[in-house]
PDB file of C-alpha atoms in Angstrom:
ATOM      1  CA  MET J  39    -295.689 112.534-164.070  1.00  0.00           C
ATOM      2  CA  LYS J  40    -297.847 115.065-162.282  1.00  0.00           C
ATOM      3  CA  VAL J  41    -297.626 117.388-165.288  1.00  0.00           C
ATOM      4  CA  LEU J  42    -298.718 114.557-167.590  1.00  0.00           C
ATOM      5  CA  LYS J  43    -301.504 113.665-165.126  1.00  0.00           C
ATOM      6  CA  ILE J  44    -300.260 110.099-164.775  1.00  0.00           C
ATOM      7  CA  ASP J  45    -301.264 108.597-161.438  1.00  0.00           C
ATOM      8  CA  ILE J  46    -298.677 106.668-159.447  1.00  0.00           C
ATOM      9  CA  THR J  47    -300.519 103.468-158.616  1.00  0.00           C
ATOM     10  CA  ARG J  48    -297.769 101.711-156.659  1.00  0.00           C
ATOM     11  CA  SER J  49    -296.682 103.041-153.283  1.00  0.00           C
ATOM     12  CA  HIS J  50    -293.039 102.029-153.724  1.00  0.00           C
ATOM     13  CA  THR J  51    -292.655 103.972-156.999  1.00  0.00           C
ATOM     14  CA  LYS J  52    -292.586 107.375-155.332  1.00  0.00           C
ATOM     15  CA  THR J  53    -290.210 106.085-152.642  1.00  0.00           C
ATOM     16  CA  ASP J  54    -287.909 104.598-155.303  1.00  0.00           C
ATOM     17  CA  ALA J  55    -287.899 107.886-157.207  1.00  0.00           C
ATOM     18  CA  GLU J  56    -287.006 109.869-154.082  1.00  0.00           C
ATOM     19  CA  ASP J  57    -284.242 107.390-153.168  1.00  0.00           C
ATOM     20  CA  PHE J  58    -282.919 107.534-156.734  1.00  0.00           C
ATOM     21  CA  LEU J  59    -282.689 111.348-156.696  1.00  0.00           C
ATOM     22  CA  LYS J  60    -280.774 111.229-153.415  1.00  0.00           C
ATOM     23  CA  LEU J  61    -278.453 108.439-154.494  1.00  0.00           C
ATOM     24  CA  ILE J  62    -277.628 109.876-157.898  1.00  0.00           C
ATOM     25  CA  GLN J  63    -275.974 112.872-156.223  1.00  0.00           C
ATOM     26  CA  ASP J  64    -273.336 110.552-154.746  1.00  0.00           C
ATOM     27  CA  CYS J  65    -272.905 108.326-157.815  1.00  0.00           C
ATOM     28  CA  LEU J  66    -272.097 110.742-160.601  1.00  0.00           C
ATOM     29  CA  ASP J  67    -269.419 108.522-162.178  1.00  0.00           C
ATOM     30  CA  ASP J  68    -270.484 105.002-161.213  1.00  0.00           C
ATOM     31  CA  ILE J  69    -273.602 102.868-161.311  1.00  0.00           C
ATOM     32  CA  THR J  70    -273.512 101.164-157.934  1.00  0.00           C
ATOM     33  CA  PRO J  71    -275.461  97.923-157.321  1.00  0.00           C
ATOM     34  CA  GLU J  72    -277.985  99.866-155.245  1.00  0.00           C
ATOM     35  CA  LEU J  73    -278.395 102.520-157.935  1.00  0.00           C
ATOM     36  CA  LYS J  74    -278.762  99.885-160.658  1.00  0.00           C
ATOM     37  CA  LYS J  75    -281.442  98.108-158.661  1.00  0.00           C
ATOM     38  CA  LEU J  76    -283.419 101.329-158.264  1.00  0.00           C
ATOM     39  CA  MET J  77    -283.025 102.274-161.923  1.00  0.00           C
ATOM     40  CA  LYS J  78    -284.192  98.859-163.137  1.00  0.00           C
ATOM     41  CA  ARG J  79    -287.178  98.846-160.803  1.00  0.00           C
ATOM     42  CA  LEU J  80    -288.227 102.329-161.881  1.00  0.00           C
ATOM     43  CA  TRP J  81    -287.673 101.602-165.565  1.00  0.00           C
ATOM     44  CA  ASN J  82    -289.828  98.467-165.365  1.00  0.00           C
ATOM     45  CA  ASP J  83    -292.586 100.220-163.436  1.00  0.00           C
ATOM     46  CA  PRO J  84    -295.818 100.358-165.524  1.00  0.00           C
ATOM     47  CA  ASP J  85    -296.507 103.975-164.538  1.00  0.00           C
ATOM     48  CA  VAL J  86    -292.998 105.057-165.541  1.00  0.00           C
ATOM     49  CA  GLN J  87    -293.477 103.250-168.842  1.00  0.00           C
ATOM     50  CA  LYS J  88    -296.713 105.194-169.396  1.00  0.00           C
ATOM     51  CA  CYS J  89    -294.696 108.357-168.890  1.00  0.00           C
ATOM     52  CA  PHE J  90    -291.983 107.143-171.258  1.00  0.00           C
ATOM     53  CA  ASN J  91    -294.544 106.304-173.956  1.00  0.00           C
ATOM     54  CA  ARG J  92    -295.603 109.950-173.913  1.00  0.00           C
ATOM     55  CA  SER J  93    -292.047 111.265-174.281  1.00  0.00           C
ATOM     56  CA  ARG J  94    -293.048 113.362-177.300  1.00  0.00           C
ATOM     57  CA  GLU J  95    -294.670 115.688-174.768  1.00  0.00           C
ATOM     58  CA  TYR J  96    -291.422 116.520-172.989  1.00  0.00           C
ATOM     59  CA  GLN J  97    -287.700 116.538-173.751  1.00  0.00           C
ATOM     60  CA  LEU J  98    -286.016 113.128-173.585  1.00  0.00           C
ATOM     61  CA  MET J  99    -282.964 111.726-175.332  1.00  0.00           C
ATOM     62  CA  ASP J 100    -283.787 109.369-178.219  1.00  0.00           C
ATOM     63  CA  SER J 101    -281.383 106.766-176.853  1.00  0.00           C
ATOM     64  CA  THR J 102    -282.910 106.577-173.357  1.00  0.00           C
ATOM     65  CA  ALA J 103    -284.517 103.163-173.868  1.00  0.00           C
ATOM     66  CA  TYR J 104    -281.355 101.805-175.515  1.00  0.00           C
ATOM     67  CA  TYR J 105    -279.296 102.467-172.375  1.00  0.00           C
ATOM     68  CA  LEU J 106    -281.918 101.631-169.740  1.00  0.00           C
ATOM     69  CA  ASP J 107    -282.779  98.325-171.420  1.00  0.00           C
ATOM     70  CA  ASP J 108    -279.145  97.292-171.038  1.00  0.00           C
ATOM     71  CA  LEU J 109    -278.359  98.400-167.486  1.00  0.00           C
ATOM     72  CA  ASP J 110    -276.895  95.049-166.455  1.00  0.00           C
ATOM     73  CA  ARG J 111    -274.130  95.361-169.040  1.00  0.00           C
ATOM     74  CA  LEU J 112    -273.551  99.088-168.492  1.00  0.00           C
ATOM     75  CA  ALA J 113    -273.235  98.665-164.720  1.00  0.00           C
ATOM     76  CA  LYS J 114    -270.488  96.041-164.839  1.00  0.00           C
ATOM     77  CA  ASP J 115    -267.093  97.035-163.416  1.00  0.00           C
ATOM     78  CA  SER J 116    -265.501  95.690-166.608  1.00  0.00           C
ATOM     79  CA  TYR J 117    -267.753  97.786-168.857  1.00  0.00           C
ATOM     80  CA  LEU J 118    -266.209  99.254-171.999  1.00  0.00           C
ATOM     81  CA  PRO J 119    -268.400 101.235-174.407  1.00  0.00           C
ATOM     82  CA  THR J 120    -269.260  99.556-177.693  1.00  0.00           C
ATOM     83  CA  GLU J 121    -269.417 101.345-181.010  1.00  0.00           C
ATOM     84  CA  GLN J 122    -273.205 101.646-180.649  1.00  0.00           C
ATOM     85  CA  ASP J 123    -272.874 102.991-177.090  1.00  0.00           C
ATOM     86  CA  ILE J 124    -270.688 105.794-178.412  1.00  0.00           C
ATOM     87  CA  LEU J 125    -272.799 106.503-181.494  1.00  0.00           C
ATOM     88  CA  ARG J 126    -275.957 106.794-179.405  1.00  0.00           C
ATOM     89  CA  SER J 127    -274.417 109.172-176.864  1.00  0.00           C
ATOM     90  CA  ARG J 128    -274.981 112.877-177.322  1.00  0.00           C
ATOM     91  CA  VAL J 129    -272.792 115.883-176.697  1.00  0.00           C
ATOM     92  CA  GLU J 130    -274.582 119.164-177.284  1.00  0.00           C
ATOM     93  CA  THR J 131    -272.908 121.479-179.783  1.00  0.00           C
ATOM     94  CA  THR J 132    -272.789 124.974-178.328  1.00  0.00           C
ATOM     95  CA  ALA J 133    -270.267 126.624-180.618  1.00  0.00           C
ATOM     96  CA  ILE J 134    -268.784 126.401-184.097  1.00  0.00           C
ATOM     97  CA  LYS J 135    -266.619 123.288-184.393  1.00  0.00           C
ATOM     98  CA  GLU J 136    -264.032 122.523-187.080  1.00  0.00           C
ATOM     99  CA  THR J 137    -262.838 118.978-187.769  1.00  0.00           C
ATOM    100  CA  ASP J 138    -260.109 117.930-190.207  1.00  0.00           C
ATOM    101  CA  PHE J 139    -260.056 114.335-191.416  1.00  0.00           C
ATOM    102  CA  GLU J 140    -258.958 112.131-194.308  1.00  0.00           C
ATOM    103  CA  TYR J 141    -261.276 109.915-196.351  1.00  0.00           C
ATOM    104  CA  LYS J 142    -260.247 107.852-199.364  1.00  0.00           C
ATOM    105  CA  GLY J 143    -256.978 109.750-199.547  1.00  0.00           C
ATOM    106  CA  LEU J 144    -258.726 113.139-199.622  1.00  0.00           C
ATOM    107  CA  GLN J 145    -258.439 115.855-196.994  1.00  0.00           C
ATOM    108  CA  PHE J 146    -261.700 117.239-195.615  1.00  0.00           C
ATOM    109  CA  LYS J 147    -262.465 120.143-193.297  1.00  0.00           C
ATOM    110  CA  MET J 148    -265.923 119.954-191.760  1.00  0.00           C
ATOM    111  CA  ILE J 149    -267.386 123.004-190.034  1.00  0.00           C
ATOM    112  CA  ASP J 150    -270.254 122.237-187.649  1.00  0.00           C
ATOM    113  CA  VAL J 151    -272.506 125.174-186.771  1.00  0.00           C
ATOM    114  CA  GLY J 152    -275.320 123.072-185.266  1.00  0.00           C
ATOM    115  CA  GLY J 153    -275.064 124.807-181.920  1.00  0.00           C
ATOM    116  CA  GLN J 154    -275.444 128.238-183.498  1.00  0.00           C
ATOM    117  CA  ARG J 155    -278.159 127.637-186.077  1.00  0.00           C
ATOM    118  CA  SER J 156    -280.328 130.473-184.750  1.00  0.00           C
ATOM    119  CA  GLU J 157    -277.524 133.065-184.982  1.00  0.00           C
ATOM    120  CA  ARG J 158    -276.587 132.944-188.642  1.00  0.00           C
ATOM    121  CA  ARG J 159    -274.589 136.167-188.591  1.00  0.00           C
ATOM    122  CA  LYS J 160    -272.057 134.381-186.364  1.00  0.00           C
ATOM    123  CA  TRP J 161    -271.395 131.527-188.765  1.00  0.00           C
ATOM    124  CA  ILE J 162    -272.469 132.436-192.287  1.00  0.00           C
ATOM    125  CA  HIS J 163    -268.969 133.769-193.019  1.00  0.00           C
ATOM    126  CA  CYS J 164    -267.521 130.321-192.241  1.00  0.00           C
ATOM    127  CA  PHE J 165    -268.948 129.014-195.507  1.00  0.00           C
ATOM    128  CA  GLU J 166    -267.166 131.331-197.903  1.00  0.00           C
ATOM    129  CA  ASN J 167    -265.689 129.212-200.722  1.00  0.00           C
ATOM    130  CA  VAL J 168    -266.790 125.890-199.210  1.00  0.00           C
ATOM    131  CA  THR J 169    -267.310 122.975-201.588  1.00  0.00           C
ATOM    132  CA  ALA J 170    -270.611 121.815-200.111  1.00  0.00           C
ATOM    133  CA  VAL J 171    -273.114 122.501-197.338  1.00  0.00           C
ATOM    134  CA  ILE J 172    -274.506 119.494-195.442  1.00  0.00           C
ATOM    135  CA  PHE J 173    -277.857 120.287-193.854  1.00  0.00           C
ATOM    136  CA  CYS J 174    -279.168 117.844-191.216  1.00  0.00           C
ATOM    137  CA  ALA J 175    -282.798 117.627-190.128  1.00  0.00           C
ATOM    138  CA  ALA J 176    -284.235 115.046-187.731  1.00  0.00           C
ATOM    139  CA  LEU J 177    -287.241 113.319-189.308  1.00  0.00           C
ATOM    140  CA  SER J 178    -288.239 111.999-185.890  1.00  0.00           C
ATOM    141  CA  ALA J 179    -288.787 115.466-184.382  1.00  0.00           C
ATOM    142  CA  TYR J 180    -292.009 116.103-186.285  1.00  0.00           C
ATOM    143  CA  ASP J 181    -294.304 115.334-183.336  1.00  0.00           C
ATOM    144  CA  LEU J 182    -292.380 116.782-180.387  1.00  0.00           C
ATOM    145  CA  VAL J 183    -294.619 119.074-178.373  1.00  0.00           C
ATOM    146  CA  LEU J 184    -291.795 121.128-176.888  1.00  0.00           C
ATOM    147  CA  GLN J 185    -290.316 121.559-180.353  1.00  0.00           C
ATOM    148  CA  GLU J 186    -293.562 122.120-182.250  1.00  0.00           C
ATOM    149  CA  ASP J 187    -291.826 124.675-184.463  1.00  0.00           C
ATOM    150  CA  TYR J 188    -288.852 122.389-185.165  1.00  0.00           C
ATOM    151  CA  PHE J 189    -289.808 121.683-188.758  1.00  0.00           C
ATOM    152  CA  THR J 190    -290.930 125.253-189.389  1.00  0.00           C
ATOM    153  CA  GLU J 191    -287.561 126.433-188.109  1.00  0.00           C
ATOM    154  CA  SER J 192    -285.696 123.761-190.082  1.00  0.00           C
ATOM    155  CA  LEU J 193    -287.555 124.556-193.297  1.00  0.00           C
ATOM    156  CA  ASN J 194    -287.003 128.289-192.857  1.00  0.00           C
ATOM    157  CA  LEU J 195    -283.314 127.785-192.140  1.00  0.00           C
ATOM    158  CA  PHE J 196    -282.939 125.447-195.112  1.00  0.00           C
ATOM    159  CA  ASP J 197    -284.683 128.023-197.301  1.00  0.00           C
ATOM    160  CA  SER J 198    -282.315 130.782-196.198  1.00  0.00           C
ATOM    161  CA  VAL J 199    -279.221 128.590-196.654  1.00  0.00           C
ATOM    162  CA  CYS J 200    -280.247 127.022-199.945  1.00  0.00           C
ATOM    163  CA  ASN J 201    -281.163 130.345-201.540  1.00  0.00           C
ATOM    164  CA  ASN J 202    -278.452 132.475-199.964  1.00  0.00           C
ATOM    165  CA  GLN J 203    -276.400 134.467-202.461  1.00  0.00           C
ATOM    166  CA  TRP J 204    -273.241 133.031-200.899  1.00  0.00           C
ATOM    167  CA  PHE J 205    -274.275 129.558-201.994  1.00  0.00           C
ATOM    168  CA  LYS J 206    -275.384 130.141-205.589  1.00  0.00           C
ATOM    169  CA  LYS J 207    -272.815 127.640-206.832  1.00  0.00           C
ATOM    170  CA  THR J 208    -272.435 125.550-203.682  1.00  0.00           C
ATOM    171  CA  SER J 209    -273.677 121.962-203.570  1.00  0.00           C
ATOM    172  CA  ILE J 210    -276.397 121.481-200.960  1.00  0.00           C
ATOM    173  CA  ILE J 211    -276.569 118.021-199.378  1.00  0.00           C
ATOM    174  CA  LEU J 212    -279.647 117.304-197.269  1.00  0.00           C
ATOM    175  CA  PHE J 213    -279.512 114.622-194.578  1.00  0.00           C
ATOM    176  CA  LEU J 214    -282.954 113.603-193.300  1.00  0.00           C
ATOM    177  CA  ASN J 215    -281.720 111.801-190.222  1.00  0.00           C
ATOM    178  CA  LYS J 216    -283.063 109.420-187.537  1.00  0.00           C
ATOM    179  CA  THR J 217    -285.011 107.252-189.967  1.00  0.00           C
ATOM    180  CA  ASP J 218    -284.978 104.391-187.442  1.00  0.00           C
ATOM    181  CA  ILE J 219    -286.892 106.402-184.844  1.00  0.00           C
ATOM    182  CA  PHE J 220    -289.157 107.913-187.497  1.00  0.00           C
ATOM    183  CA  LYS J 221    -290.212 104.458-188.740  1.00  0.00           C
ATOM    184  CA  VAL J 222    -291.349 103.515-185.233  1.00  0.00           C
ATOM    185  CA  LYS J 223    -293.083 106.812-184.517  1.00  0.00           C
ATOM    186  CA  ILE J 224    -295.257 107.032-187.627  1.00  0.00           C
ATOM    187  CA  LYS J 225    -296.992 103.782-186.673  1.00  0.00           C
ATOM    188  CA  LYS J 226    -298.721 105.558-183.788  1.00  0.00           C
ATOM    189  CA  SER J 227    -298.114 109.271-184.378  1.00  0.00           C
ATOM    190  CA  PRO J 228    -299.231 110.597-187.819  1.00  0.00           C
ATOM    191  CA  ILE J 229    -297.267 113.364-189.508  1.00  0.00           C
ATOM    192  CA  THR J 230    -300.483 115.405-189.719  1.00  0.00           C
ATOM    193  CA  ILE J 231    -299.461 116.548-186.229  1.00  0.00           C
ATOM    194  CA  CYS J 232    -296.887 118.707-187.998  1.00  0.00           C
ATOM    195  CA  PHE J 233    -298.330 118.785-191.530  1.00  0.00           C
ATOM    196  CA  PRO J 234    -302.152 118.934-191.219  1.00  0.00           C
ATOM    197  CA  GLU J 235    -302.525 119.216-194.995  1.00  0.00           C
ATOM    198  CA  TYR J 236    -300.952 115.789-195.580  1.00  0.00           C
ATOM    199  CA  ASN J 237    -303.496 113.233-196.858  1.00  0.00           C
ATOM    200  CA  GLY J 238    -301.339 110.224-197.721  1.00  0.00           C
ATOM    201  CA  THR J 239    -300.804 106.953-195.861  1.00  0.00           C
ATOM    202  CA  ASN J 240    -298.681 106.543-192.760  1.00  0.00           C
ATOM    203  CA  SER J 241    -296.105 104.385-194.537  1.00  0.00           C
ATOM    204  CA  PHE J 242    -292.444 105.293-194.190  1.00  0.00           C
ATOM    205  CA  GLU J 243    -292.070 105.649-197.959  1.00  0.00           C
ATOM    206  CA  GLU J 244    -294.911 108.149-198.379  1.00  0.00           C
ATOM    207  CA  THR J 245    -294.345 110.189-195.242  1.00  0.00           C
ATOM    208  CA  SER J 246    -290.570 110.485-195.648  1.00  0.00           C
ATOM    209  CA  CYS J 247    -290.911 111.423-199.327  1.00  0.00           C
ATOM    210  CA  TYR J 248    -293.486 114.078-198.413  1.00  0.00           C
ATOM    211  CA  ILE J 249    -291.106 115.691-195.939  1.00  0.00           C
ATOM    212  CA  GLN J 250    -288.246 115.391-198.433  1.00  0.00           C
ATOM    213  CA  LYS J 251    -290.311 117.247-201.050  1.00  0.00           C
ATOM    214  CA  LYS J 252    -291.087 119.952-198.486  1.00  0.00           C
ATOM    215  CA  PHE J 253    -287.379 120.716-198.232  1.00  0.00           C
ATOM    216  CA  VAL J 254    -286.408 120.256-201.881  1.00  0.00           C
ATOM    217  CA  SER J 255    -289.289 122.454-203.099  1.00  0.00           C
ATOM    218  CA  LEU J 256    -287.680 125.429-201.347  1.00  0.00           C
ATOM    219  CA  ASN J 257    -284.882 125.508-203.921  1.00  0.00           C
ATOM    220  CA  ASN J 258    -285.546 128.658-205.989  1.00  0.00           C
ATOM    221  CA  ASN J 259    -282.807 127.851-208.479  1.00  0.00           C
ATOM    222  CA  GLY J 260    -283.753 124.332-209.519  1.00  0.00           C
ATOM    223  CA  LYS J 261    -282.472 124.757-213.065  1.00  0.00           C
ATOM    224  CA  GLU J 262    -278.897 125.378-211.961  1.00  0.00           C
ATOM    225  CA  LYS J 263    -278.709 123.880-208.462  1.00  0.00           C
ATOM    226  CA  THR J 264    -279.500 120.320-207.402  1.00  0.00           C
ATOM    227  CA  ILE J 265    -280.337 119.347-203.819  1.00  0.00           C
ATOM    228  CA  TYR J 266    -278.715 115.995-203.058  1.00  0.00           C
ATOM    229  CA  SER J 267    -280.965 114.476-200.385  1.00  0.00           C
ATOM    230  CA  HIS J 268    -280.353 111.296-198.389  1.00  0.00           C
ATOM    231  CA  PHE J 269    -282.305 109.441-195.704  1.00  0.00           C
ATOM    232  CA  THR J 270    -279.862 108.632-192.936  1.00  0.00           C
ATOM    233  CA  CYS J 271    -279.537 106.799-189.636  1.00  0.00           C
ATOM    234  CA  ALA J 272    -276.441 108.045-187.831  1.00  0.00           C
ATOM    235  CA  THR J 273    -276.220 104.915-185.680  1.00  0.00           C
ATOM    236  CA  ASP J 274    -276.195 102.643-188.753  1.00  0.00           C
ATOM    237  CA  THR J 275    -272.549 102.670-189.788  1.00  0.00           C
ATOM    238  CA  GLU J 276    -273.182 100.874-193.102  1.00  0.00           C
ATOM    239  CA  ASN J 277    -275.777 103.474-194.051  1.00  0.00           C
ATOM    240  CA  ILE J 278    -273.452 106.353-193.181  1.00  0.00           C
ATOM    241  CA  VAL J 279    -270.524 104.806-195.097  1.00  0.00           C
ATOM    242  CA  PHE J 280    -272.749 104.455-198.169  1.00  0.00           C
ATOM    243  CA  VAL J 281    -274.147 107.984-197.874  1.00  0.00           C
ATOM    244  CA  PHE J 282    -270.768 109.605-197.244  1.00  0.00           C
ATOM    245  CA  ALA J 283    -269.309 107.793-200.264  1.00  0.00           C
ATOM    246  CA  ALA J 284    -272.125 109.290-202.354  1.00  0.00           C
ATOM    247  CA  VAL J 285    -271.473 112.728-200.862  1.00  0.00           C
ATOM    248  CA  THR J 286    -267.760 112.410-201.639  1.00  0.00           C
ATOM    249  CA  ASP J 287    -268.561 111.566-205.268  1.00  0.00           C
ATOM    250  CA  VAL J 288    -270.714 114.699-205.547  1.00  0.00           C
ATOM    251  CA  ILE J 289    -267.908 116.850-204.142  1.00  0.00           C
ATOM    252  CA  LEU J 290    -265.296 115.265-206.423  1.00  0.00           C
ATOM    253  CA  GLN J 291    -267.433 115.700-209.541  1.00  0.00           C
ATOM    254  CA  LYS J 292    -268.023 119.348-208.669  1.00  0.00           C
ATOM    255  CA  ASN J 293    -264.303 119.977-208.176  1.00  0.00           C
ATOM    256  CA  ILE J 294    -263.428 118.221-211.431  1.00  0.00           C
ATOM    257  CA  LYS J 295    -266.041 120.229-213.324  1.00  0.00           C
ATOM    258  CA  GLU J 296    -264.842 123.527-211.837  1.00  0.00           C
ATOM    259  CA  HIS J 297    -261.325 122.753-213.024  1.00  0.00           C
ATOM    260  CA  GLY J 298    -262.528 122.145-216.561  1.00  0.00           C
ATOM    261  CA  LEU J 299    -261.936 118.395-216.552  1.00  0.00           C
ATOM    262  CA  LEU J 300    -265.622 117.435-216.789  1.00  0.00           C
ATOM    263  CA  PHE J 301    -268.207 118.887-219.148  1.00  0.00           C
TER     264      PHE J 301
END
């Protein structure tokens, strides 16, 4: 809060914060009644809320408010995580991960290189002969101060993947993710923060389409390669089921065509 120049106006706030930092060391696996009480009091503190409302200026998990708003349920001894609790949790990817799964009777192998996106030489070979490349970009990251080059990096990486000679005939599927957070953010944080040349409205439809066009326009082989783009919300299971069904259809059609069964 000192870095953000937010004054602490209540004497107990600083004391609560100090007590919380001490207590959390002894409660790594459990939310004790005392810890819950401190967390709720801090979370409801107006000065802490001022700090939270400026979270674009520092690194904070997107799901922070989701969990802290529901501390009473999370702190129960009988607590079991719900589907949403699990979907909103985050485990950082630090290496290349392979996952095999079945969907609609088809076998899939998904290779996740999210944790190595800056070191392409380590993972580019993983994509030899793959059916499709799924590229994920977080729409909601457009205004993050600590990640001010996020979209520049994402666009550059998408450019290099989309136009890589290894992927001349590979389907590229673009997921523009976190639409739920993006819809909230654009009401108070214009995308001109990231794209100063943008002169449209701040509606979700216009802003999201503008960013979508930014990515799709990087395709240098538009006559032969189509970018299949989708707006996604990973915590919305119905949305993901719909999108993945569409992705599966694209992959199936490509395989059928390559085997001479579709012209």
